[in-house]
Amino acid sequence: MSPGWGQPRAKLDSKKDATCKPIAKVISGDSRYQPSTKLCSEDKVVAVNGGRVKILCYPRGKIIDMLSDVVGKQCLPLRANEGRGCNVLQGRSCVIPKGPDEENKPTKITPYGVVIFQERPTISWSKPKGATDYIVRMRGNGGINWEVAVKGESLTYPSQQPALKPGQAYTLDIVAMRGDEVIDGSNSLLLLLPTDKMQELENTINVLKNLQQPLDELAIDMDAVYESYNLVNESIKVLDARAASGSTNPTIYRLLGDRYLIANFPQQANEAYSTAKKLAQQANNTVEMALAEAGSKMAAQIKVKSK
């Protein structure tokens, strides 16, 4: 049994156990597999008393109910026309903005990505040379139209301003100043997740937390769910928290690299991949080693192209 795989899987020979890639996790309702057991595409679930089995489908980041059947028939990857948006890791067409170190402008750092989960997000950005202060503006539907002057490179959403509205898109402008002189500015799009999607996501996360599994495993599962909603900021937060706690699981760092890559921070991605490779080598985990190596190469390519 591979480390972190949960409970033993029934009738699985050692050769297959070493090579198969888990695509799902049992939540409840299976007559043979205990909750938290990871499953490969060819594995079959058998429901208790002819009912249904709940599984977390990693390719979709969703909990699905299925009858007794082969997992791969129900837990399928997204089709091309179901793409969740820009994702450089899956070869989708992406318009990638310049990174924070590539131009002398205040580029947004957090929240990472476009889709967000907080109605009052904390905003941070890179510091251009010579900047002394900034003007931050937020514009969009629901009466959102405010502007504040800021010292430093971060802003807690102003408490006196109305919160962002679920399902609405907003434009964030950040203008760098040197006294009364404008240095440069940038704008970015933010989209707050719709209310029904927020509730759906929270329900899924609560189910996963109730499995009472190891914290690294929970973080990996939560990342899959967040990624399915394009919530790269939430993925980075949960994975970075595990890294900060001293996790030695290479998957945590490899996924963190993947998410930084999607957010277009290739330097941070490469640092995470380097740690993943070191830990994978120590654990003789050839699968994670290969994935981290591929990620490092992609990060290098993106860094070159964006210059």
GROMACS .gro file of C-alpha atoms in nm:
model
  307
    1MET     CA    1   0.000   0.000   0.000
    2SER     CA    2   0.137   0.338  -0.097
    3PRO     CA    3   0.176   0.605   0.175
    4GLY     CA    4  -0.130   0.823   0.219
    5TRP     CA    5  -0.363   0.587   0.034
    6GLY     CA    6  -0.597   0.531   0.328
    7GLN     CA    7  -0.728   0.178   0.380
    8PRO     CA    8  -0.610  -0.128   0.183
    9ARG     CA    9  -0.791  -0.187  -0.141
   10ALA     CA   10  -0.948  -0.529  -0.198
   11LYS     CA   11  -0.790  -0.787  -0.433
   12LEU     CA   12  -0.519  -0.555  -0.561
   13ASP     CA   13  -0.188  -0.706  -0.667
   14SER     CA   14   0.136  -0.526  -0.583
   15LYS     CA   15   0.224  -0.444  -0.945
   16LYS     CA   16  -0.107  -0.267  -1.001
   17ASP     CA   17  -0.087  -0.095  -0.661
   18ALA     CA   18   0.246   0.061  -0.759
   19THR     CA   19   0.131   0.190  -1.096
   20CYS     CA   20  -0.236   0.288  -1.081
   21LYS     CA   21  -0.334   0.650  -1.035
   22PRO     CA   22  -0.619   0.721  -0.789
   23ILE     CA   23  -0.905   0.919  -0.940
   24ALA     CA   24  -1.157   0.899  -0.655
   25LYS     CA   25  -1.200   0.853  -0.281
   26VAL     CA   26  -1.476   0.664  -0.101
   27ILE     CA   27  -1.691   0.886   0.118
   28SER     CA   28  -1.955   0.633   0.230
   29GLY     CA   29  -2.186   0.349   0.128
   30ASP     CA   30  -1.945   0.087  -0.006
   31SER     CA   31  -1.966  -0.270   0.121
   32ARG     CA   32  -1.591  -0.340   0.084
   33TYR     CA   33  -1.401  -0.012   0.094
   34GLN     CA   34  -1.384   0.198   0.407
   35PRO     CA   35  -1.431   0.577   0.392
   36SER     CA   36  -1.115   0.760   0.270
   37THR     CA   37  -1.003   0.465   0.055
   38LYS     CA   38  -0.857   0.587  -0.273
   39LEU     CA   39  -0.969   0.419  -0.593
   40CYS     CA   40  -0.833   0.385  -0.945
   41SER     CA   41  -1.039   0.401  -1.263
   42GLU     CA   42  -1.066   0.023  -1.298
   43ASP     CA   43  -1.181  -0.035  -0.940
   44LYS     CA   44  -1.543  -0.127  -0.880
   45VAL     CA   45  -1.756  -0.003  -0.592
   46VAL     CA   46  -2.030  -0.223  -0.450
   47ALA     CA   47  -2.307  -0.037  -0.269
   48VAL     CA   48  -2.452  -0.160   0.058
   49ASN     CA   49  -2.793  -0.326   0.012
   50GLY     CA   50  -2.821  -0.213  -0.349
   51GLY     CA   51  -2.799   0.156  -0.258
   52ARG     CA   52  -2.548   0.413  -0.376
   53VAL     CA   53  -2.186   0.486  -0.299
   54LYS     CA   54  -2.066   0.841  -0.240
   55ILE     CA   55  -1.724   0.915  -0.385
   56LEU     CA   56  -1.512   1.226  -0.429
   57CYS     CA   57  -1.426   1.238  -0.799
   58TYR     CA   58  -1.085   1.406  -0.827
   59PRO     CA   59  -1.104   1.501  -1.199
   60ARG     CA   60  -1.424   1.695  -1.131
   61GLY     CA   61  -1.368   1.799  -0.770
   62LYS     CA   62  -1.722   1.684  -0.692
   63ILE     CA   63  -1.888   1.433  -0.463
   64ILE     CA   64  -2.106   1.205  -0.672
   65ASP     CA   65  -2.353   0.925  -0.590
   66MET     CA   66  -2.310   0.613  -0.800
   67LEU     CA   67  -2.461   0.269  -0.821
   68SER     CA   68  -2.238  -0.039  -0.801
   69ASP     CA   69  -2.012   0.005  -1.101
   70VAL     CA   70  -1.656   0.059  -1.221
   71VAL     CA   71  -1.534   0.393  -1.088
   72GLY     CA   72  -1.391   0.508  -1.421
   73LYS     CA   73  -1.731   0.492  -1.588
   74GLN     CA   74  -1.876   0.752  -1.353
   75CYS     CA   75  -1.577   0.961  -1.245
   76LEU     CA   76  -1.477   1.099  -1.583
   77PRO     CA   77  -1.251   1.397  -1.665
   78LEU     CA   78  -1.413   1.712  -1.794
   79ARG     CA   79  -1.469   1.715  -2.170
   80ALA     CA   80  -1.310   1.993  -2.372
   81ASN     CA   81  -1.638   2.185  -2.390
   82GLU     CA   82  -1.670   2.167  -2.012
   83GLY     CA   83  -1.341   2.346  -1.945
   84ARG     CA   84  -1.331   2.545  -1.625
   85GLY     CA   85  -1.145   2.835  -1.782
   86CYS     CA   86  -0.779   2.922  -1.825
   87ASN     CA   87  -0.555   2.642  -1.706
   88VAL     CA   88  -0.203   2.631  -1.845
   89LEU     CA   89  -0.152   2.284  -1.696
   90GLN     CA   90  -0.419   2.137  -1.920
   91GLY     CA   91  -0.318   2.320  -2.235
   92ARG     CA   92  -0.616   2.552  -2.247
   93SER     CA   93  -0.598   2.884  -2.426
   94CYS     CA   94  -0.497   3.146  -2.171
   95VAL     CA   95  -0.440   3.518  -2.179
   96ILE     CA   96  -0.169   3.552  -1.916
   97PRO     CA   97  -0.088   3.897  -1.780
   98LYS     CA   98   0.263   4.012  -1.705
   99GLY     CA   99   0.394   3.885  -1.373
  100PRO     CA  100   0.477   4.112  -1.078
  101ASP     CA  101   0.850   4.131  -1.151
  102GLU     CA  102   0.832   4.192  -1.525
  103GLU     CA  103   0.725   4.555  -1.545
  104ASN     CA  104   0.747   4.855  -1.319
  105LYS     CA  105   0.380   4.847  -1.233
  106PRO     CA  106   0.178   4.745  -0.926
  107THR     CA  107   0.051   4.402  -1.032
  108LYS     CA  108  -0.211   4.227  -0.816
  109ILE     CA  109  -0.080   3.936  -0.612
  110THR     CA  110  -0.373   3.838  -0.390
  111PRO     CA  111  -0.635   3.726  -0.422
  112TYR     CA  112  -0.468   3.487  -0.666
  113GLY     CA  113  -0.658   3.424  -0.988
  114VAL     CA  114  -0.991   3.569  -1.099
  115VAL     CA  115  -1.262   3.372  -0.919
  116ILE     CA  116  -1.283   3.450  -0.547
  117PHE     CA  117  -1.473   3.322  -0.244
  118GLN     CA  118  -1.466   3.623  -0.010
  119GLU     CA  119  -1.706   3.917  -0.029
  120ARG     CA  120  -1.441   4.140   0.130
  121PRO     CA  121  -1.106   4.012   0.003
  122THR     CA  122  -0.768   4.132   0.122
  123ILE     CA  123  -0.579   4.278  -0.173
  124SER     CA  124  -0.202   4.285  -0.219
  125TRP     CA  125   0.026   4.382  -0.506
  126SER     CA  126   0.388   4.414  -0.613
  127LYS     CA  127   0.589   4.730  -0.542
  128PRO     CA  128   0.718   4.926  -0.844
  129LYS     CA  129   1.049   5.109  -0.814
  130GLY     CA  130   1.007   5.452  -0.661
  131ALA     CA  131   0.645   5.407  -0.548
  132THR     CA  132   0.553   5.594  -0.229
  133ASP     CA  133   0.179   5.526  -0.217
  134TYR     CA  134  -0.111   5.392  -0.423
  135ILE     CA  135  -0.465   5.459  -0.535
  136VAL     CA  136  -0.689   5.151  -0.530
  137ARG     CA  137  -1.026   5.149  -0.705
  138MET     CA  138  -1.298   4.884  -0.721
  139ARG     CA  139  -1.578   4.911  -0.977
  140GLY     CA  140  -1.872   4.690  -1.068
  141ASN     CA  141  -2.236   4.597  -1.012
  142GLY     CA  142  -2.427   4.633  -0.687
  143GLY     CA  143  -2.320   4.986  -0.608
  144ILE     CA  144  -1.950   4.902  -0.595
  145ASN     CA  145  -1.754   5.212  -0.694
  146TRP     CA  146  -1.493   5.322  -0.443
  147GLU     CA  147  -1.142   5.459  -0.435
  148VAL     CA  148  -0.891   5.480  -0.149
  149ALA     CA  149  -0.534   5.602  -0.104
  150VAL     CA  150  -0.303   5.341   0.044
  151LYS     CA  151   0.042   5.337   0.201
  152GLY     CA  152   0.212   5.002   0.157
  153GLU     CA  153   0.134   4.714  -0.076
  154SER     CA  154  -0.182   4.567   0.078
  155LEU     CA  155  -0.537   4.669   0.157
  156THR     CA  156  -0.801   4.512   0.376
  157TYR     CA  157  -1.135   4.560   0.202
  158PRO     CA  158  -1.278   4.889   0.339
  159SER     CA  159  -1.537   4.813   0.608
  160GLN     CA  160  -1.740   5.126   0.521
  161GLN     CA  161  -1.785   5.012   0.159
  162PRO     CA  162  -2.056   4.766   0.043
  163ALA     CA  163  -1.939   4.406   0.008
  164LEU     CA  164  -1.896   4.245  -0.331
  165LYS     CA  165  -2.204   4.066  -0.462
  166PRO     CA  166  -2.204   3.691  -0.539
  167GLY     CA  167  -2.199   3.608  -0.908
  168GLN     CA  168  -2.084   3.958  -1.009
  169ALA     CA  169  -1.766   4.070  -1.185
  170TYR     CA  170  -1.553   4.363  -1.071
  171THR     CA  171  -1.259   4.561  -1.201
  172LEU     CA  172  -0.973   4.629  -0.961
  173ASP     CA  173  -0.744   4.921  -1.049
  174ILE     CA  174  -0.413   4.978  -0.870
  175VAL     CA  175  -0.222   5.298  -0.949
  176ALA     CA  176   0.131   5.350  -0.818
  177MET     CA  177   0.226   5.705  -0.719
  178ARG     CA  178   0.549   5.888  -0.640
  179GLY     CA  179   0.410   6.181  -0.445
  180ASP     CA  180   0.167   6.349  -0.687
  181GLU     CA  181   0.323   6.179  -0.990
  182VAL     CA  182   0.167   5.867  -1.144
  183ILE     CA  183   0.424   5.593  -1.205
  184ASP     CA  184   0.204   5.328  -1.364
  185GLY     CA  185  -0.113   5.131  -1.302
  186SER     CA  186  -0.274   4.797  -1.365
  187ASN     CA  187  -0.624   4.653  -1.367
  188SER     CA  188  -0.753   4.303  -1.309
  189LEU     CA  189  -1.083   4.119  -1.306
  190LEU     CA  190  -1.240   3.964  -0.998
  191LEU     CA  191  -1.548   3.741  -1.003
  192LEU     CA  192  -1.721   3.645  -0.679
  193LEU     CA  193  -1.857   3.291  -0.682
  194PRO     CA  194  -2.240   3.274  -0.707
  195THR     CA  195  -2.433   3.198  -0.386
  196ASP     CA  196  -2.547   2.851  -0.496
  197LYS     CA  197  -2.191   2.754  -0.584
  198MET     CA  198  -2.065   2.885  -0.249
  199GLN     CA  199  -2.317   2.668  -0.066
  200GLU     CA  200  -2.238   2.366  -0.281
  201LEU     CA  201  -1.867   2.409  -0.217
  202GLU     CA  202  -1.909   2.455   0.159
  203ASN     CA  203  -2.122   2.139   0.180
  204THR     CA  204  -1.855   1.938  -0.002
  205ILE     CA  205  -1.574   2.070   0.219
  206ASN     CA  206  -1.775   1.988   0.534
  207VAL     CA  207  -1.821   1.629   0.414
  208LEU     CA  208  -1.447   1.595   0.360
  209LYS     CA  209  -1.367   1.741   0.702
  210ASN     CA  210  -1.601   1.492   0.866
  211LEU     CA  211  -1.394   1.202   0.728
  212GLN     CA  212  -1.135   1.291   0.996
  213GLN     CA  213  -0.847   1.198   0.767
  214PRO     CA  214  -0.483   1.315   0.799
  215LEU     CA  215  -0.440   1.688   0.738
  216ASP     CA  216  -0.229   1.643   0.425
  217GLU     CA  217  -0.494   1.418   0.272
  218LEU     CA  218  -0.766   1.667   0.361
  219ALA     CA  219  -0.566   1.949   0.199
  220ILE     CA  220  -0.518   1.744  -0.120
  221ASP     CA  221  -0.892   1.675  -0.136
  222MET     CA  222  -0.982   2.037  -0.066
  223ASP     CA  223  -0.746   2.148  -0.341
  224ALA     CA  224  -0.928   1.924  -0.590
  225VAL     CA  225  -1.259   2.080  -0.490
  226TYR     CA  226  -1.132   2.438  -0.502
  227GLU     CA  227  -0.967   2.377  -0.839
  228SER     CA  228  -1.300   2.261  -0.982
  229TYR     CA  229  -1.444   2.605  -0.901
  230ASN     CA  230  -1.136   2.791  -1.033
  231LEU     CA  231  -1.063   2.907  -0.676
  232VAL     CA  232  -0.685   2.909  -0.711
  233ASN     CA  233  -0.656   3.151  -0.419
  234GLU     CA  234  -0.824   2.904  -0.183
  235SER     CA  235  -0.612   2.617  -0.314
  236ILE     CA  236  -0.292   2.811  -0.254
  237LYS     CA  237  -0.401   2.904   0.099
  238VAL     CA  238  -0.480   2.549   0.207
  239LEU     CA  239  -0.170   2.397   0.045
  240ASP     CA  240   0.060   2.672   0.169
  241ALA     CA  241  -0.072   2.620   0.523
  242ARG     CA  242   0.037   2.256   0.506
  243ALA     CA  243   0.376   2.354   0.365
  244ALA     CA  244   0.420   2.610   0.646
  245SER     CA  245   0.335   2.341   0.902
  246GLY     CA  246   0.632   2.135   0.781
  247SER     CA  247   0.456   1.873   0.567
  248THR     CA  248   0.692   1.621   0.407
  249ASN     CA  249   0.436   1.502   0.151
  250PRO     CA  250   0.570   1.582  -0.199
  251THR     CA  251   0.217   1.597  -0.340
  252ILE     CA  252   0.141   1.904  -0.126
  253TYR     CA  253   0.433   2.097  -0.280
  254ARG     CA  254   0.375   1.970  -0.633
  255LEU     CA  255   0.011   2.080  -0.620
  256LEU     CA  256   0.120   2.413  -0.472
  257GLY     CA  257   0.351   2.454  -0.769
  258ASP     CA  258   0.065   2.372  -1.006
  259ARG     CA  259  -0.158   2.637  -0.848
  260TYR     CA  260   0.113   2.905  -0.852
  261LEU     CA  261   0.164   2.821  -1.219
  262ILE     CA  262  -0.205   2.872  -1.294
  263ALA     CA  263  -0.192   3.204  -1.106
  264ASN     CA  264   0.109   3.300  -1.326
  265PHE     CA  265   0.372   3.310  -1.053
  266PRO     CA  266   0.637   3.086  -1.212
  267GLN     CA  267   0.910   3.172  -0.960
  268GLN     CA  268   0.696   3.063  -0.664
  269ALA     CA  269   0.586   2.759  -0.864
  270ASN     CA  270   0.945   2.656  -0.929
  271GLU     CA  271   1.033   2.687  -0.559
  272ALA     CA  272   0.743   2.458  -0.469
  273TYR     CA  273   0.839   2.209  -0.741
  274SER     CA  274   1.199   2.204  -0.613
  275THR     CA  275   1.080   2.106  -0.267
  276ALA     CA  276   0.846   1.846  -0.417
  277LYS     CA  277   1.133   1.689  -0.612
  278LYS     CA  278   1.356   1.675  -0.304
  279LEU     CA  279   1.086   1.509  -0.092
  280ALA     CA  280   0.984   1.273  -0.373
  281GLN     CA  281   1.346   1.162  -0.412
  282GLN     CA  282   1.375   1.096  -0.039
  283ALA     CA  283   1.056   0.890  -0.047
  284ASN     CA  284   1.149   0.717  -0.375
  285ASN     CA  285   0.818   0.844  -0.518
  286THR     CA  286   0.884   0.828  -0.892
  287VAL     CA  287   0.535   0.945  -0.986
  288GLU     CA  288   0.557   1.271  -0.793
  289MET     CA  289   0.916   1.319  -0.907
  290ALA     CA  290   0.808   1.303  -1.271
  291LEU     CA  291   0.515   1.540  -1.216
  292ALA     CA  292   0.731   1.793  -1.033
  293GLU     CA  293   0.999   1.775  -1.305
  294ALA     CA  294   0.737   1.844  -1.571
  295GLY     CA  295   0.601   2.135  -1.369
  296SER     CA  296   0.948   2.287  -1.329
  297LYS     CA  297   1.002   2.277  -1.705
  298MET     CA  298   0.666   2.444  -1.768
  299ALA     CA  299   0.741   2.714  -1.511
  300ALA     CA  300   1.069   2.790  -1.686
  301GLN     CA  301   0.896   2.812  -2.023
  302ILE     CA  302   0.626   3.046  -1.892
  303LYS     CA  303   0.883   3.271  -1.728
  304VAL     CA  304   1.071   3.303  -2.058
  305LYS     CA  305   0.757   3.364  -2.268
  306SER     CA  306   0.619   3.632  -2.034
  307LYS     CA  307   0.934   3.845  -2.049
   0.00000   0.00000   0.00000
